[in-house]
Amino acid sequence: MIIVPIQTAQGDYQVMIERGIAARLGEIVRAEFGSPRIMIFTDSTVDELYGRTVQAGLRAANLDVSRFVFPAGEAYKTFRTVESALEILAEERFDRGDLILALGGGVSGDLAGFTASIYRRGIRFIQVPTTLLAAVDSSVGGKTAVDLPQGKNLAGTFWQPSAVYCDPDTFRTLPPQRIADGYAEIIKHGFIADEDYLIHLEKLPCWEDSLETTIERSIRIKAAFVAADTLDRNERRKLNFGHTFGHAIETVTGFAVSHGAAVAIGMVMASRLADRLGIAEVSLTERLEALLRKYGLPTEFAGGGGGSETFARAAANDKKSGAGKITFVLPVRAGEVRLTPFDIADLQKIFALAAE
Ligand code: NAD
Ligand code: GLY
């Protein structure tokens, strides 16, 4: 088993990475948490694949387990889903000693974490990521969220999981596009912090090679940002490389473009913008594009949703905006990015420049 310690301003925990761990959660939860009641919080697709197996494993350890299942998809990352879960928790009289188990991708994790953070002013939750993206990114660091009609992730909390159990065997049922989504965040980690990691990714013959090591390296990079700045005031914001453009693409297209694909395109746009401004090292964008293509990710927005004005309006609502400014994460060289504020009034120009 690979264990990665996570230190945060809100408490420490561990990520445990092991094939088959999802089926062994009964004994692990008993040893770590005693005998809490457990609500498995998952979406309809993951429930079909793993819900009953995980529930059976927990029940075999004599734990009292129920399942809350919502329809799969970003469209359900809403207050309405959280409200339904809260009502069931209250109906079933869950208390502060009990546990929510987030089983699924980033949507399940963000929703379950948000629900855990506000039910009875906070109960414990654990993350069992079943997408590569959730394993290397969203299950670690305690950002929880729901989307609002006005923009993505506009409501949420910082609430750390008590533990993360990552079973890479669950990624076998992911379609190739979902694996690629995970690599968007993995490549992001290399670009913002570690050129050696980028070289490793450039050399890997196939995505399955040394997957556990890749997951571990990514989590360690993310963990360093989270430890330095848990509440996202400064350094942690570098993890948003590609996200301001990416969130605008997701919002404008009504989530027809997946989060990973949007981040991939967003990173290229940020890199082009850095190029145009003379900030980025020569051929950095080409290097980024080649790596994204290698892992099956798009590098260009295929169109739809409107022109730079529509995108600028969507980005103006981004969480990273305030006092008339919006902060972009721009690459300088492989392994180094810079937080760069721009006037919101210039957003349309910025989008046009980055799209050229
Ligand atoms: P997701 O949770 O919607 O999962 C993608 C799809 O894969 C869903 O349809 C899901 O049902 C399916 N799926 C999940 N596991 C599967 C499996 N093992 N086999 C087959 N299908 C499976 O989305 P995601 O891509 O995992 O995560 C994206 C979300 O995460 C976005 O909402 C994004 O904002 C959020 N996010 C949050 C953070 C954070 O720090 N909290 C970081 C990055 C992304
Ligand atoms: N995914 C960005 C963060 O966790 O800060």
GROMACS .gro file of C-alpha atoms and ligand atoms in nm:
model
  405
    1MET     CA    1   0.000   0.000   0.000
    2ILE     CA    2   0.120   0.352  -0.080
    3ILE     CA    3   0.046   0.604   0.193
    4VAL     CA    4   0.063   0.979   0.131
    5PRO     CA    5   0.032   1.204   0.437
    6ILE     CA    6  -0.174   1.520   0.390
    7GLN     CA    7  -0.118   1.815   0.620
    8THR     CA    8  -0.371   2.097   0.626
    9ALA     CA    9  -0.462   2.393   0.842
   10GLN     CA   10  -0.782   2.202   0.920
   11GLY     CA   11  -0.619   1.876   1.032
   12ASP     CA   12  -0.409   1.597   0.887
   13TYR     CA   13  -0.506   1.270   0.721
   14GLN     CA   14  -0.371   1.008   0.484
   15VAL     CA   15  -0.434   0.893   0.129
   16MET     CA   16  -0.407   0.516   0.100
   17ILE     CA   17  -0.356   0.377  -0.251
   18GLU     CA   18  -0.400   0.004  -0.303
   19ARG     CA   19  -0.561  -0.218  -0.563
   20GLY     CA   20  -0.867  -0.389  -0.416
   21ILE     CA   21  -0.896  -0.155  -0.116
   22ALA     CA   22  -1.259  -0.066  -0.199
   23ALA     CA   23  -1.367  -0.420  -0.117
   24ARG     CA   24  -1.178  -0.413   0.216
   25LEU     CA   25  -1.329  -0.095   0.352
   26GLY     CA   26  -1.530  -0.278   0.621
   27GLU     CA   27  -1.228  -0.389   0.824
   28ILE     CA   28  -1.045  -0.059   0.757
   29VAL     CA   29  -1.335   0.165   0.864
   30ARG     CA   30  -1.388  -0.046   1.177
   31ALA     CA   31  -1.020  -0.016   1.270
   32GLU     CA   32  -1.002   0.360   1.199
   33PHE     CA   33  -1.346   0.486   1.297
   34GLY     CA   34  -1.510   0.225   1.525
   35SER     CA   35  -1.870   0.155   1.431
   36PRO     CA   36  -2.027   0.471   1.290
   37ARG     CA   37  -2.338   0.455   1.077
   38ILE     CA   38  -2.238   0.519   0.717
   39MET     CA   39  -2.412   0.687   0.426
   40ILE     CA   40  -2.255   0.596   0.093
   41PHE     CA   41  -2.295   0.907  -0.124
   42THR     CA   42  -2.268   0.815  -0.490
   43ASP     CA   43  -2.404   0.874  -0.841
   44SER     CA   44  -2.623   0.636  -1.040
   45THR     CA   45  -2.341   0.507  -1.267
   46VAL     CA   46  -2.096   0.438  -0.986
   47ASP     CA   47  -2.374   0.287  -0.776
   48GLU     CA   48  -2.448   0.033  -1.049
   49LEU     CA   49  -2.080  -0.057  -1.072
   50TYR     CA   50  -1.961  -0.046  -0.711
   51GLY     CA   51  -2.238   0.068  -0.473
   52ARG     CA   52  -2.365  -0.271  -0.365
   53THR     CA   53  -2.015  -0.424  -0.343
   54VAL     CA   54  -1.890  -0.148  -0.115
   55GLN     CA   55  -2.208  -0.162   0.093
   56ALA     CA   56  -2.180  -0.541   0.125
   57GLY     CA   57  -1.816  -0.514   0.234
   58LEU     CA   58  -1.907  -0.263   0.505
   59ARG     CA   59  -2.204  -0.470   0.618
   60ALA     CA   60  -1.983  -0.778   0.643
   61ALA     CA   61  -1.797  -0.585   0.912
   62ASN     CA   62  -2.131  -0.538   1.093
   63LEU     CA   63  -2.161  -0.172   1.001
   64ASP     CA   64  -2.497  -0.003   0.952
   65VAL     CA   65  -2.484   0.132   0.594
   66SER     CA   66  -2.729   0.311   0.365
   67ARG     CA   67  -2.684   0.452   0.013
   68PHE     CA   68  -2.775   0.795  -0.120
   69VAL     CA   69  -2.777   0.784  -0.500
   70PHE     CA   70  -2.816   1.089  -0.728
   71PRO     CA   71  -2.825   1.095  -1.110
   72ALA     CA   72  -2.474   1.101  -1.258
   73GLY     CA   73  -2.345   1.423  -1.412
   74GLU     CA   74  -2.227   1.776  -1.337
   75ALA     CA   75  -2.586   1.898  -1.390
   76TYR     CA   76  -2.669   1.743  -1.051
   77LYS     CA   77  -2.390   1.919  -0.860
   78THR     CA   78  -2.654   2.146  -0.710
   79PHE     CA   79  -2.810   2.258  -0.384
   80ARG     CA   80  -3.111   2.043  -0.469
   81THR     CA   81  -2.903   1.723  -0.452
   82VAL     CA   82  -2.742   1.837  -0.126
   83GLU     CA   83  -3.082   1.922   0.019
   84SER     CA   84  -3.216   1.573  -0.062
   85ALA     CA   85  -2.914   1.413   0.107
   86LEU     CA   86  -2.948   1.639   0.413
   87GLU     CA   87  -3.313   1.546   0.452
   88ILE     CA   88  -3.232   1.174   0.439
   89LEU     CA   89  -2.951   1.218   0.694
   90ALA     CA   90  -3.196   1.397   0.926
   91GLU     CA   91  -3.474   1.143   0.858
   92GLU     CA   92  -3.236   0.860   0.946
   93ARG     CA   93  -3.107   1.054   1.250
   94PHE     CA   94  -2.741   1.053   1.154
   95ASP     CA   95  -2.538   1.225   1.424
   96ARG     CA   96  -2.193   1.380   1.453
   97GLY     CA   97  -2.032   1.043   1.526
   98ASP     CA   98  -2.149   0.905   1.191
   99LEU     CA   99  -1.977   0.906   0.856
  100ILE     CA  100  -2.044   0.995   0.492
  101LEU     CA  101  -1.852   0.791   0.235
  102ALA     CA  102  -1.805   0.970  -0.098
  103LEU     CA  103  -1.788   0.698  -0.364
  104GLY     CA  104  -1.727   0.825  -0.717
  105GLY     CA  105  -1.569   1.105  -0.914
  106GLY     CA  106  -1.524   1.471  -0.837
  107VAL     CA  107  -1.895   1.544  -0.854
  108SER     CA  108  -1.977   1.286  -0.583
  109GLY     CA  109  -1.680   1.401  -0.375
  110ASP     CA  110  -1.764   1.773  -0.397
  111LEU     CA  111  -2.131   1.708  -0.313
  112ALA     CA  112  -2.065   1.461  -0.032
  113GLY     CA  113  -1.802   1.689   0.121
  114PHE     CA  114  -2.032   1.990   0.107
  115THR     CA  115  -2.316   1.789   0.265
  116ALA     CA  116  -2.083   1.659   0.538
  117SER     CA  117  -1.958   2.011   0.611
  118ILE     CA  118  -2.303   2.156   0.679
  119TYR     CA  119  -2.505   1.867   0.824
  120ARG     CA  120  -2.526   1.933   1.200
  121ARG     CA  121  -2.252   2.194   1.137
  122GLY     CA  122  -2.014   1.925   1.023
  123ILE     CA  123  -1.976   1.548   1.031
  124ARG     CA  124  -1.685   1.333   0.918
  125PHE     CA  125  -1.652   1.206   0.564
  126ILE     CA  126  -1.413   0.983   0.375
  127GLN     CA  127  -1.332   0.984   0.005
  128VAL     CA  128  -1.321   0.675  -0.216
  129PRO     CA  129  -1.237   0.821  -0.559
  130THR     CA  130  -1.336   0.608  -0.859
  131THR     CA  131  -1.215   0.844  -1.135
  132LEU     CA  132  -0.849   0.916  -1.199
  133LEU     CA  133  -0.932   1.287  -1.179
  134ALA     CA  134  -1.081   1.247  -0.832
  135ALA     CA  135  -0.787   1.031  -0.720
  136VAL     CA  136  -0.517   1.281  -0.820
  137ASP     CA  137  -0.703   1.600  -0.747
  138SER     CA  138  -1.055   1.646  -0.609
  139SER     CA  139  -1.045   1.387  -0.328
  140VAL     CA  140  -0.753   1.568  -0.163
  141GLY     CA  141  -0.747   1.917  -0.015
  142GLY     CA  142  -1.099   1.964   0.119
  143LYS     CA  143  -1.258   2.192  -0.141
  144THR     CA  144  -1.630   2.114  -0.159
  145ALA     CA  145  -1.879   2.278  -0.394
  146VAL     CA  146  -2.205   2.302  -0.577
  147ASP     CA  147  -2.263   2.492  -0.902
  148LEU     CA  148  -2.503   2.784  -0.933
  149PRO     CA  149  -2.677   2.892  -1.255
  150GLN     CA  150  -2.439   3.191  -1.252
  151GLY     CA  151  -2.124   2.981  -1.245
  152LYS     CA  152  -1.937   2.670  -1.145
  153ASN     CA  153  -1.838   2.591  -0.785
  154LEU     CA  154  -1.976   2.926  -0.667
  155ALA     CA  155  -2.096   2.786  -0.333
  156GLY     CA  156  -1.892   2.558  -0.114
  157THR     CA  157  -1.677   2.509   0.192
  158PHE     CA  158  -1.333   2.391   0.295
  159TRP     CA  159  -1.393   2.062   0.477
  160GLN     CA  160  -1.123   1.798   0.487
  161PRO     CA  161  -1.197   1.427   0.454
  162SER     CA  162  -1.087   1.208   0.746
  163ALA     CA  163  -0.915   0.972   0.502
  164VAL     CA  164  -0.892   0.894   0.130
  165TYR     CA  165  -0.895   0.534   0.004
  166CYS     CA  166  -0.792   0.504  -0.359
  167ASP     CA  167  -0.846   0.175  -0.544
  168PRO     CA  168  -0.690   0.197  -0.895
  169ASP     CA  169  -0.879  -0.121  -0.995
  170THR     CA  170  -1.196   0.089  -1.013
  171PHE     CA  171  -1.044   0.289  -1.302
  172ARG     CA  172  -1.073  -0.021  -1.525
  173THR     CA  173  -1.438   0.063  -1.595
  174LEU     CA  174  -1.364   0.423  -1.694
  175PRO     CA  175  -1.407   0.510  -2.061
  176PRO     CA  176  -1.087   0.642  -2.227
  177GLN     CA  177  -1.214   1.001  -2.220
  178ARG     CA  178  -1.245   0.987  -1.840
  179ILE     CA  179  -0.892   0.853  -1.807
  180ALA     CA  180  -0.780   1.144  -2.025
  181ASP     CA  181  -0.967   1.385  -1.792
  182GLY     CA  182  -0.749   1.262  -1.506
  183TYR     CA  183  -0.435   1.322  -1.711
  184ALA     CA  184  -0.536   1.686  -1.762
  185GLU     CA  185  -0.492   1.743  -1.385
  186ILE     CA  186  -0.181   1.523  -1.376
  187ILE     CA  187  -0.018   1.725  -1.656
  188LYS     CA  188  -0.126   2.041  -1.474
  189HIS     CA  189   0.066   1.923  -1.165
  190GLY     CA  190   0.381   1.876  -1.372
  191PHE     CA  191   0.349   2.214  -1.540
  192ILE     CA  192   0.294   2.412  -1.222
  193ALA     CA  193   0.555   2.249  -1.004
  194ASP     CA  194   0.781   1.974  -1.131
  195GLU     CA  195   0.960   1.947  -1.466
  196ASP     CA  196   1.099   1.601  -1.379
  197TYR     CA  197   0.743   1.478  -1.345
  198LEU     CA  198   0.665   1.622  -1.689
  199ILE     CA  199   0.963   1.437  -1.836
  200HIS     CA  200   0.834   1.117  -1.669
  201LEU     CA  201   0.492   1.175  -1.832
  202GLU     CA  202   0.653   1.249  -2.168
  203LYS     CA  203   0.846   0.919  -2.153
  204LEU     CA  204   0.570   0.688  -2.023
  205PRO     CA  205   0.476   0.451  -2.307
  206CYS     CA  206   0.116   0.404  -2.193
  207TRP     CA  207  -0.116   0.548  -1.929
  208GLU     CA  208  -0.137   0.227  -1.729
  209ASP     CA  209   0.240   0.213  -1.676
  210SER     CA  210   0.334   0.288  -1.316
  211LEU     CA  211  -0.015   0.426  -1.251
  212GLU     CA  212   0.014   0.408  -0.871
  213THR     CA  213   0.344   0.600  -0.882
  214THR     CA  214   0.186   0.863  -1.107
  215ILE     CA  215  -0.110   0.900  -0.870
  216GLU     CA  216   0.126   0.927  -0.573
  217ARG     CA  217   0.346   1.191  -0.740
  218SER     CA  218   0.047   1.401  -0.835
  219ILE     CA  219  -0.103   1.383  -0.488
  220ARG     CA  220   0.232   1.480  -0.333
  221ILE     CA  221   0.249   1.789  -0.555
  222LYS     CA  222  -0.107   1.888  -0.470
  223ALA     CA  223  -0.043   1.816  -0.100
  224ALA     CA  224   0.245   2.066  -0.090
  225PHE     CA  225   0.017   2.347  -0.217
  226VAL     CA  226  -0.260   2.248   0.025
  227ALA     CA  227  -0.019   2.237   0.321
  228ALA     CA  228   0.121   2.580   0.232
  229ASP     CA  229  -0.215   2.749   0.177
  230THR     CA  230  -0.514   2.533   0.271
  231LEU     CA  231  -0.767   2.814   0.238
  232ASP     CA  232  -0.662   2.914  -0.114
  233ARG     CA  233  -0.549   3.267  -0.041
  234ASN     CA  234  -0.228   3.265  -0.242
  235GLU     CA  235   0.001   2.974  -0.335
  236ARG     CA  236  -0.277   2.713  -0.371
  237ARG     CA  237  -0.434   2.924  -0.644
  238LYS     CA  238  -0.160   2.797  -0.875
  239LEU     CA  239  -0.356   2.468  -0.883
  240ASN     CA  240  -0.610   2.661  -1.088
  241PHE     CA  241  -0.382   2.668  -1.393
  242GLY     CA  242  -0.619   2.639  -1.692
  243HIS     CA  243  -0.928   2.664  -1.474
  244THR     CA  244  -1.044   3.022  -1.538
  245PHE     CA  245  -1.061   2.955  -1.913
  246GLY     CA  246  -1.176   2.598  -1.843
  247HIS     CA  247  -1.466   2.692  -1.613
  248ALA     CA  248  -1.586   2.946  -1.870
  249ILE     CA  249  -1.584   2.673  -2.138
  250GLU     CA  250  -1.777   2.436  -1.908
  251THR     CA  251  -2.033   2.704  -1.819
  252VAL     CA  252  -2.088   2.837  -2.171
  253THR     CA  253  -2.128   2.487  -2.321
  254GLY     CA  254  -2.361   2.371  -2.043
  255PHE     CA  255  -2.100   2.111  -1.936
  256ALA     CA  256  -2.098   1.942  -2.278
  257VAL     CA  257  -1.717   1.964  -2.243
  258SER     CA  258  -1.590   1.757  -1.946
  259HIS     CA  259  -1.393   1.923  -1.666
  260GLY     CA  260  -1.066   1.756  -1.768
  261ALA     CA  261  -1.103   1.848  -2.135
  262ALA     CA  262  -1.196   2.206  -2.044
  263VAL     CA  263  -0.891   2.235  -1.818
  264ALA     CA  264  -0.671   2.097  -2.098
  265ILE     CA  265  -0.795   2.361  -2.344
  266GLY     CA  266  -0.779   2.622  -2.067
  267MET     CA  267  -0.411   2.544  -1.998
  268VAL     CA  268  -0.328   2.588  -2.368
  269MET     CA  269  -0.514   2.921  -2.369
  270ALA     CA  270  -0.328   3.036  -2.057
  271SER     CA  271   0.000   2.930  -2.215
  272ARG     CA  272  -0.080   3.117  -2.538
  273LEU     CA  273  -0.171   3.425  -2.338
  274ALA     CA  274   0.160   3.398  -2.152
  275ASP     CA  275   0.331   3.365  -2.491
  276ARG     CA  276   0.165   3.677  -2.629
  277LEU     CA  277   0.262   3.870  -2.317
  278GLY     CA  278   0.621   3.753  -2.345
  279ILE     CA  279   0.608   3.575  -2.008
  280ALA     CA  280   0.644   3.212  -2.124
  281GLU     CA  281   0.959   3.032  -2.227
  282VAL     CA  282   0.983   2.967  -2.603
  283SER     CA  283   0.800   2.649  -2.721
  284LEU     CA  284   0.630   2.589  -2.384
  285THR     CA  285   0.286   2.586  -2.550
  286GLU     CA  286   0.403   2.331  -2.809
  287ARG     CA  287   0.536   2.109  -2.530
  288LEU     CA  288   0.207   2.136  -2.339
  289GLU     CA  289   0.003   2.062  -2.652
  290ALA     CA  290   0.212   1.756  -2.740
  291LEU     CA  291   0.169   1.611  -2.391
  292LEU     CA  292  -0.206   1.676  -2.386
  293ARG     CA  293  -0.243   1.509  -2.727
  294LYS     CA  294  -0.041   1.209  -2.610
  295TYR     CA  295  -0.297   1.147  -2.334
  296GLY     CA  296  -0.597   1.192  -2.565
  297LEU     CA  297  -0.688   1.547  -2.460
  298PRO     CA  298  -0.808   1.835  -2.678
  299THR     CA  299  -0.594   2.145  -2.720
  300GLU     CA  300  -0.847   2.364  -2.902
  301PHE     CA  301  -1.204   2.458  -2.824
  302ALA     CA  302  -1.414   2.296  -3.095
  303GLY     CA  303  -1.662   2.583  -3.094
  304GLY     CA  304  -2.016   2.643  -2.979
  305GLY     CA  305  -2.148   2.858  -2.699
  306GLY     CA  306  -2.061   3.198  -2.847
  307GLY     CA  307  -1.769   3.433  -2.901
  308SER     CA  308  -1.515   3.590  -2.668
  309GLU     CA  309  -1.782   3.821  -2.524
  310THR     CA  310  -1.991   3.526  -2.394
  311PHE     CA  311  -1.680   3.362  -2.249
  312ALA     CA  312  -1.570   3.685  -2.086
  313ARG     CA  313  -1.911   3.718  -1.919
  314ALA     CA  314  -1.889   3.361  -1.786
  315ALA     CA  315  -1.535   3.417  -1.656
  316ALA     CA  316  -1.629   3.744  -1.484
  317ASN     CA  317  -1.826   3.535  -1.234
  318ASP     CA  318  -1.528   3.314  -1.157
  319LYS     CA  319  -1.438   3.267  -0.790
  320LYS     CA  320  -1.093   3.406  -0.866
  321SER     CA  321  -1.237   3.750  -0.938
  322GLY     CA  322  -1.277   4.045  -0.701
  323ALA     CA  323  -1.233   4.424  -0.679
  324GLY     CA  324  -1.252   4.457  -1.057
  325LYS     CA  325  -0.962   4.212  -1.107
  326ILE     CA  326  -0.937   3.847  -1.206
  327THR     CA  327  -0.628   3.637  -1.144
  328PHE     CA  328  -0.498   3.405  -1.415
  329VAL     CA  329  -0.231   3.142  -1.361
  330LEU     CA  330   0.024   3.187  -1.640
  331PRO     CA  331   0.311   2.950  -1.714
  332VAL     CA  332   0.664   3.088  -1.714
  333ARG     CA  333   0.859   2.767  -1.782
  334ALA     CA  334   0.797   2.395  -1.727
  335GLY     CA  335   0.742   2.358  -1.352
  336GLU     CA  336   0.679   2.726  -1.282
  337VAL     CA  337   0.366   2.940  -1.304
  338ARG     CA  338   0.285   3.296  -1.197
  339LEU     CA  339  -0.037   3.443  -1.052
  340THR     CA  340  -0.120   3.737  -1.277
  341PRO     CA  341  -0.410   3.977  -1.209
  342PHE     CA  342  -0.593   4.147  -1.497
  343ASP     CA  343  -0.876   4.400  -1.508
  344ILE     CA  344  -1.213   4.229  -1.552
  345ALA     CA  345  -1.290   4.502  -1.806
  346ASP     CA  346  -1.016   4.349  -2.026
  347LEU     CA  347  -1.155   3.994  -2.016
  348GLN     CA  348  -1.292   3.996  -2.368
  349LYS     CA  349  -0.954   4.108  -2.504
  350ILE     CA  350  -0.780   3.839  -2.296
  351PHE     CA  351  -1.008   3.566  -2.433
  352ALA     CA  352  -0.955   3.686  -2.788
  353LEU     CA  353  -0.576   3.693  -2.738
  354ALA     CA  354  -0.566   3.346  -2.579
  355ALA     CA  355  -0.784   3.193  -2.849
  356GLU     CA  356  -0.572   3.318  -3.141
  357NAD     P1  357  -1.773   1.288  -1.227
  357NAD     O1  358  -1.775   1.265  -1.081
  357NAD     O2  359  -1.898   1.341  -1.287
  357NAD     O3  360  -1.733   1.152  -1.298
  357NAD     C1  361  -1.731   1.148  -1.438
  357NAD     C2  362  -1.824   1.037  -1.492
  357NAD     O4  363  -1.761   0.912  -1.468
  357NAD     C3  364  -1.959   1.031  -1.423
  357NAD     O5  365  -2.057   1.003  -1.519
  357NAD     C4  366  -1.946   0.911  -1.328
  357NAD     O6  367  -2.068   0.847  -1.305
  357NAD     C5  368  -1.852   0.821  -1.405
  357NAD     N1  369  -1.770   0.731  -1.324
  357NAD     C6  370  -1.711   0.758  -1.205
  357NAD     N2  371  -1.635   0.655  -1.168
  357NAD     C7  372  -1.646   0.561  -1.264
  357NAD     C8  373  -1.588   0.432  -1.283
  357NAD     N3  374  -1.497   0.383  -1.199
  357NAD     N4  375  -1.622   0.363  -1.394
  357NAD     C9  376  -1.708   0.416  -1.486
  357NAD     N5  377  -1.765   0.536  -1.474
  357NAD    C10  378  -1.733   0.608  -1.364
  357NAD     O7  379  -1.656   1.388  -1.269
  357NAD     P2  380  -1.498   1.387  -1.249
  357NAD     O8  381  -1.442   1.405  -1.383
  357NAD     O9  382  -1.451   1.274  -1.165
  357NAD    O10  383  -1.476   1.519  -1.163
  357NAD    C11  384  -1.510   1.645  -1.215
  357NAD    C12  385  -1.567   1.729  -1.102
  357NAD    O11  386  -1.470   1.742  -0.999
  357NAD    C13  387  -1.605   1.870  -1.144
  357NAD    O12  388  -1.728   1.905  -1.086
  357NAD    C14  389  -1.493   1.955  -1.085
  357NAD    O13  390  -1.535   2.085  -1.058
  357NAD    C15  391  -1.461   1.879  -0.960
  357NAD     N6  392  -1.325   1.902  -0.910
  357NAD    C16  393  -1.311   1.934  -0.780
  357NAD    C17  394  -1.186   1.954  -0.727
  357NAD    C18  395  -1.170   1.982  -0.582
  357NAD    O14  396  -1.057   2.013  -0.539
  357NAD     N7  397  -1.273   1.969  -0.501
  357NAD    C19  398  -1.071   1.940  -0.808
  357NAD    C20  399  -1.089   1.906  -0.942
  357NAD    C21  400  -1.217   1.886  -0.993
  358GLY     N1  401  -0.834   2.187  -0.771
  358GLY     C1  402  -0.783   2.306  -0.716
  358GLY     C2  403  -0.758   2.300  -0.570
  358GLY     O1  404  -0.783   2.200  -0.505
  358GLY     O2  405  -0.713   2.396  -0.513
   0.00000   0.00000   0.00000
